[in-house]
CSV table of C-alpha atoms in Angstrom, one decimal:
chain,number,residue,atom,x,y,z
A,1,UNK,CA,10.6,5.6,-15.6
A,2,UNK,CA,7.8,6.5,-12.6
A,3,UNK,CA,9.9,6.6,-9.2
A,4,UNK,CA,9.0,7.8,-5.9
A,5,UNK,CA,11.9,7.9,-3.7
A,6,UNK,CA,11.9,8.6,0.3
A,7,UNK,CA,14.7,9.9,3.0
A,8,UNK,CA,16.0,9.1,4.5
A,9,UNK,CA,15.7,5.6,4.5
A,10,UNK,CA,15.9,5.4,8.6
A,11,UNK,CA,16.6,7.7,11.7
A,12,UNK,CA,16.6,7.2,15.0
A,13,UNK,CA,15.2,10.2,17.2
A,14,UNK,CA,14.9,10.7,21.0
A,15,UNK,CA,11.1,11.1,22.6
A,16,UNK,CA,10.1,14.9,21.7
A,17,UNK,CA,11.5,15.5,18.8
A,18,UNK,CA,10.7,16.5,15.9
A,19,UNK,CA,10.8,13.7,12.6
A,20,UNK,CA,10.5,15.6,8.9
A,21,UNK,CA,10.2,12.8,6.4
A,22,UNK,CA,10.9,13.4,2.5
A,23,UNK,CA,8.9,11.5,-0.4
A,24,UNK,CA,9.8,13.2,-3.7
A,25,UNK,CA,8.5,11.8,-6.9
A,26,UNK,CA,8.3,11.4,-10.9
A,27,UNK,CA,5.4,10.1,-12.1
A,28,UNK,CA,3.1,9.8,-15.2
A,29,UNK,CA,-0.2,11.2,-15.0
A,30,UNK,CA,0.0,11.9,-10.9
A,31,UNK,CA,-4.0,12.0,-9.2
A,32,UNK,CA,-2.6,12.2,-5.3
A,33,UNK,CA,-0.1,11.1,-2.9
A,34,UNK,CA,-1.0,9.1,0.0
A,35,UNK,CA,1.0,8.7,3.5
A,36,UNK,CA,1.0,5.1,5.5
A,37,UNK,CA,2.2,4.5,8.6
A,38,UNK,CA,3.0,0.7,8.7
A,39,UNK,CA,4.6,-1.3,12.3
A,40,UNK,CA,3.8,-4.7,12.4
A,41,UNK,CA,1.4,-5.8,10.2
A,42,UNK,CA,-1.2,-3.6,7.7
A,43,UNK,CA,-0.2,-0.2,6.7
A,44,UNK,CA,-2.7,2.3,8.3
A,45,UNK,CA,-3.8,5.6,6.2
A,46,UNK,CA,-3.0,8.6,7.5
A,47,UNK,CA,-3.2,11.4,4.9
A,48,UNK,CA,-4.0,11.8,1.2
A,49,UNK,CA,-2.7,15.2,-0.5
A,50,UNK,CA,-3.8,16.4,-4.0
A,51,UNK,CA,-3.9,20.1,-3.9
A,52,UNK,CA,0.0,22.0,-3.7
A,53,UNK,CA,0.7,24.0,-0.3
A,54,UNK,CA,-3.0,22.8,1.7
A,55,UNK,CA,-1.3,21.5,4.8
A,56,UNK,CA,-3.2,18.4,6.3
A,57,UNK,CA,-3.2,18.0,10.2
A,58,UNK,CA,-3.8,15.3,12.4
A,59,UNK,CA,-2.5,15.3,16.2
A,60,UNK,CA,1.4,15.3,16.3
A,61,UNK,CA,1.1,14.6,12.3
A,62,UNK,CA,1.2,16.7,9.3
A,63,UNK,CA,2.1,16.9,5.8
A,64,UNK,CA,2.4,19.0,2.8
A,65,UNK,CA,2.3,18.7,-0.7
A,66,UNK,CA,4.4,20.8,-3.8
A,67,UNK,CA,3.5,19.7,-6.9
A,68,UNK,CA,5.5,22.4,-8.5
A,69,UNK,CA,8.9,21.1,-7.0
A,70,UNK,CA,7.5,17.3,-6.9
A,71,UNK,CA,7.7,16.4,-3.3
A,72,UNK,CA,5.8,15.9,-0.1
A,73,UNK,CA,7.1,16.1,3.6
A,74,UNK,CA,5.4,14.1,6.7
A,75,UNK,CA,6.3,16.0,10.0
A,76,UNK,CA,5.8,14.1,13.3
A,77,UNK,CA,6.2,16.9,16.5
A,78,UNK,CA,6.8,15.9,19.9
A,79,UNK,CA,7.7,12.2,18.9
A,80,UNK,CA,6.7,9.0,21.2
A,81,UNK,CA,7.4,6.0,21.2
A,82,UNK,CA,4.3,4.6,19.7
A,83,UNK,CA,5.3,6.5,16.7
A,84,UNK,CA,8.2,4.0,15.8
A,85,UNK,CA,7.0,2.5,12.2
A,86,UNK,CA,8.2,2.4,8.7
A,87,UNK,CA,6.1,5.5,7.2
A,88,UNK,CA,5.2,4.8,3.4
A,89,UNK,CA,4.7,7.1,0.7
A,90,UNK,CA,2.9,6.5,-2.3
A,91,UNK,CA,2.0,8.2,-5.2
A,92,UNK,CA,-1.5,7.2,-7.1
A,93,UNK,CA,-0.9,7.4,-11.0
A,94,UNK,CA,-3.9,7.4,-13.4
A,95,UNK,CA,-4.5,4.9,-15.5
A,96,UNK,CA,-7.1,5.5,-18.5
A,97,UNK,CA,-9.5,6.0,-15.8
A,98,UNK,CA,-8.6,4.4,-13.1
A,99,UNK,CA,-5.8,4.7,-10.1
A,100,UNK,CA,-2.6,2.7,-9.4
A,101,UNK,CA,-0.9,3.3,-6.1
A,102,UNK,CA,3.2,3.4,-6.3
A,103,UNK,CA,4.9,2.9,-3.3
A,104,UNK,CA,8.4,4.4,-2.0
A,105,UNK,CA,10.6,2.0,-0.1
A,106,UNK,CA,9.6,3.4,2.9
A,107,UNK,CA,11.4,5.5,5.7
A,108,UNK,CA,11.7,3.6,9.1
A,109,UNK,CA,11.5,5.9,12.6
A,110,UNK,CA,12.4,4.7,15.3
A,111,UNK,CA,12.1,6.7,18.8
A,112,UNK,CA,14.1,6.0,21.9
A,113,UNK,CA,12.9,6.6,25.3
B,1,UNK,CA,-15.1,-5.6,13.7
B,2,UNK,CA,-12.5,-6.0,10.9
B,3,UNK,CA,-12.9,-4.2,8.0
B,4,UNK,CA,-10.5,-5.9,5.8
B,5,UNK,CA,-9.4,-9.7,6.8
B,6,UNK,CA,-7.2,-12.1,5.5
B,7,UNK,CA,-7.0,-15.9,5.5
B,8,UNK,CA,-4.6,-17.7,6.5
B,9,UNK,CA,-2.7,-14.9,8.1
B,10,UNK,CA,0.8,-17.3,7.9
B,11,UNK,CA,1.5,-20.1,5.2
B,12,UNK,CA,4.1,-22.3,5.1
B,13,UNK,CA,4.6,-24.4,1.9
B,14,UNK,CA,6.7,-26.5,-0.2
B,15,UNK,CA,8.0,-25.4,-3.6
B,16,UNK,CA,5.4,-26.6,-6.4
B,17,UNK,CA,2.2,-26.8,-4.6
B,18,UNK,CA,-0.6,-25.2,-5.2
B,19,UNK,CA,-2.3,-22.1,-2.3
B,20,UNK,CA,-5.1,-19.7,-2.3
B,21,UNK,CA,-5.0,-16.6,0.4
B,22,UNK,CA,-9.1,-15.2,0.8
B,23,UNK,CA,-9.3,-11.6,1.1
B,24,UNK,CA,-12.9,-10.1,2.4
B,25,UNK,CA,-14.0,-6.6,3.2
B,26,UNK,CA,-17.1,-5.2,5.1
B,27,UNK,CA,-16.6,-1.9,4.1
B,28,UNK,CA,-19.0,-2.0,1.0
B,29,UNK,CA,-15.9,-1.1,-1.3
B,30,UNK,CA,-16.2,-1.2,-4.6
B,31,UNK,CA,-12.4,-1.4,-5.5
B,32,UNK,CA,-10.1,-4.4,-3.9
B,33,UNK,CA,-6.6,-5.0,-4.8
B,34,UNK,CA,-3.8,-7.5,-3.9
B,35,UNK,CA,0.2,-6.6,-3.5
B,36,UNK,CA,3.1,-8.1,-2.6
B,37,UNK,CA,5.8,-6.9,0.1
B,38,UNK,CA,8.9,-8.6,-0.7
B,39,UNK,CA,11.8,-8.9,2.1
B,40,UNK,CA,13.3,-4.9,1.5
B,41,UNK,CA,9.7,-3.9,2.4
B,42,UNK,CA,8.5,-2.5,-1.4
B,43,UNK,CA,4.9,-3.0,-1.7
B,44,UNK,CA,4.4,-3.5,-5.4
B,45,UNK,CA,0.5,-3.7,-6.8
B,46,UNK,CA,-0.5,-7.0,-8.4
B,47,UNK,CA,-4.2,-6.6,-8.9
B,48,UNK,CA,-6.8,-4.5,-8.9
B,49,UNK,CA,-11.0,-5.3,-9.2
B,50,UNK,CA,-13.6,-3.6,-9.1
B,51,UNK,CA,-17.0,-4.4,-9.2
B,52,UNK,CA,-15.8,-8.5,-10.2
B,53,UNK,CA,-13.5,-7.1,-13.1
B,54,UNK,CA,-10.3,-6.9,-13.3
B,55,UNK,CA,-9.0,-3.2,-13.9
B,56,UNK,CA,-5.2,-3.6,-13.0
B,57,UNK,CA,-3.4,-6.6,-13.9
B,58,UNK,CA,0.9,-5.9,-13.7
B,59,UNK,CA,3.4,-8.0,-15.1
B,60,UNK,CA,2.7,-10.7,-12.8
B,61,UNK,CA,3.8,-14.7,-13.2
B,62,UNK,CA,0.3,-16.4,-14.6
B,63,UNK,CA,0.6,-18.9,-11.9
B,64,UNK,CA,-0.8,-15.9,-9.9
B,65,UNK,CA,-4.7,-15.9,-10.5
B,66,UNK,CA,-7.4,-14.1,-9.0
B,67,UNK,CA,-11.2,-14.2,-8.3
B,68,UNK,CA,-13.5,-11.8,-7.1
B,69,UNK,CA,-17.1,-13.9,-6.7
B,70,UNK,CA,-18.3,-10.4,-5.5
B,71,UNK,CA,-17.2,-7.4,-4.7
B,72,UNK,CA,-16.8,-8.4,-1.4
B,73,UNK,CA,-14.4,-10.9,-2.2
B,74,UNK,CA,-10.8,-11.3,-3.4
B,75,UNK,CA,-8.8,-14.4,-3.6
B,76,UNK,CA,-5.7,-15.4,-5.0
B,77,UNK,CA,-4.5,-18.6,-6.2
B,78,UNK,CA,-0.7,-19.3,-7.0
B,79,UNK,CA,0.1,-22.4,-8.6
B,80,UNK,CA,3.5,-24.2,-8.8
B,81,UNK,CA,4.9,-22.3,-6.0
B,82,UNK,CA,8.7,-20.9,-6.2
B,83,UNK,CA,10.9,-19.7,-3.4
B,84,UNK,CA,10.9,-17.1,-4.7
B,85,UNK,CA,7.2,-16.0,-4.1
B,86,UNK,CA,7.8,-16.1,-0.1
B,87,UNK,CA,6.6,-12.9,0.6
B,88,UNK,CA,3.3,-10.8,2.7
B,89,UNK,CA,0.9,-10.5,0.6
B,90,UNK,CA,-1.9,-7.9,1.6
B,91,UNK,CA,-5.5,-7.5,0.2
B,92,UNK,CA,-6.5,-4.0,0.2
B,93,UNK,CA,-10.1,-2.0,-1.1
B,94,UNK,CA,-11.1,1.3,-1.6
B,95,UNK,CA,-14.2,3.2,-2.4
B,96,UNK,CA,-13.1,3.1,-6.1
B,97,UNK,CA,-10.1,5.4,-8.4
B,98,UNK,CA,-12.6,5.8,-11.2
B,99,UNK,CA,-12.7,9.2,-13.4
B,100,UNK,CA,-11.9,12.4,-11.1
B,101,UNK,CA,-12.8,10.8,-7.7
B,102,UNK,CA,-9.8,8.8,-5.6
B,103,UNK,CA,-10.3,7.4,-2.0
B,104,UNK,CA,-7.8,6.1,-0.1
B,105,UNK,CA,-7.0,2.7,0.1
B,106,UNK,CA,-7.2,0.3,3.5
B,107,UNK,CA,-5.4,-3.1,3.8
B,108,UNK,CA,-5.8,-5.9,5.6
B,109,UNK,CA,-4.0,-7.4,8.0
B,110,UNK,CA,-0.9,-9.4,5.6
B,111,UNK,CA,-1.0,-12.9,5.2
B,112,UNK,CA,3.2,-14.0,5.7
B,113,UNK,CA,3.8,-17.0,2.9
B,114,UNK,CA,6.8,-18.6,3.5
B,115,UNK,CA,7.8,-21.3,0.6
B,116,UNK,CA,10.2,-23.9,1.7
């Protein structure tokens, strides 16, 4: 059966530092793996990964990709508190020749002043 | 401007009627889906389209229908509602998943259905 399972499932950190989130997976016929950040209302995109061990960037945010070991980590550095959110994994499966997105359950951050 | 949008954005309703939620996007997508978040926060696909054609339909109650009149376009219709379908439902598009090429996807804003 396809899973992709995140952890943990919540943490609370102190502003500064550092968050490593997990999202490992098992799927059939795996195209990429996306990261979400979601607070209120529509999850944003923050990074798609297809390629093992090419480390995306963006600000404070970066993640990695092993496709050899199955897993992916999101690393948040120098934490604020705007970066409190439930960050969503999800793994895009082909099927014939299109994708499906399959999401984790989520990990929710939350970052104290 | 909003690139994906959602009507209504909350929707309160008794068990058995009948609701539609619009989706449209401005992005010039070809791709649009719908999911559902249930109350532990799993988002869960329901539907895909692309181009007006269903690609993706999951094992979904067929009192759940959609329509895309264009690609622009995605509404759902549920029918017979059940407390059990109180959930956000979000509309989401991409550039299109076909062959080798995948783009990420962007969702709209949730619409929050509440069945009483």
């Amino acid at each position: 059966e396809d899973k992709v399972v995140q952890s943990p499932l919540s943490l609370v950190v102190h502003e500064g530092d550092t968050v490593t989130l997990n999202c490992s997976y098992e799927v059939t016929n795996f195209r990429s793996l996306l990261w979400y950040k979601q607070e209120k209302k529509a999850p944003t995109f923050l990074f798609m990964l297809t390629s093992s061990g090419i480390e995306k960037k963006s600000g404070r945010l970066s993640s990695i990709l092993d496709k050899k070991e199955l897993f992916s980590i999101l690393n948040i550095t120098a934490t604020q508190t705007g970066d409190s959110a439930v960050y969503l994994c999800a793994v895009e499966r082909r099927i014939e020749s299109w994708g499906k997105l399959q999401f984790g359950a989520g990990t929710q951050v939350v970052v104290t002043p | 401007d909003t690139a994906v949008s959602q009507t209504p954005k909350y929707l309160v309703t008794q068990m058995g009627n009948d609701k539609s939620i619009k989706c449209e996007q401005n992005l010039g997508h070809d791709t649009m889906y719908w999911y559902k978040q249930d109350s532990k926060k799993f988002l869960k696909i329901m539907f895909s389209y692309n181009n007006k054609e269903l690609i993706i339909n999951e094992t979904v109650p067929n009192r759940f229908s959609p329509k895309s009149p264009d690609k622009a376009h995605l509404n759902l219709h549920i029918n017979s509602l059940e407390l059990g379908d109180s959930a956000v439902y979000f509309c989401a598009s991409s550039q299109g998943s076909q062959g080798f090429l995948t783009y990420e996807q962007y969702f709209g804003p949730g619409t929050r259905l509440t069945v009483t």
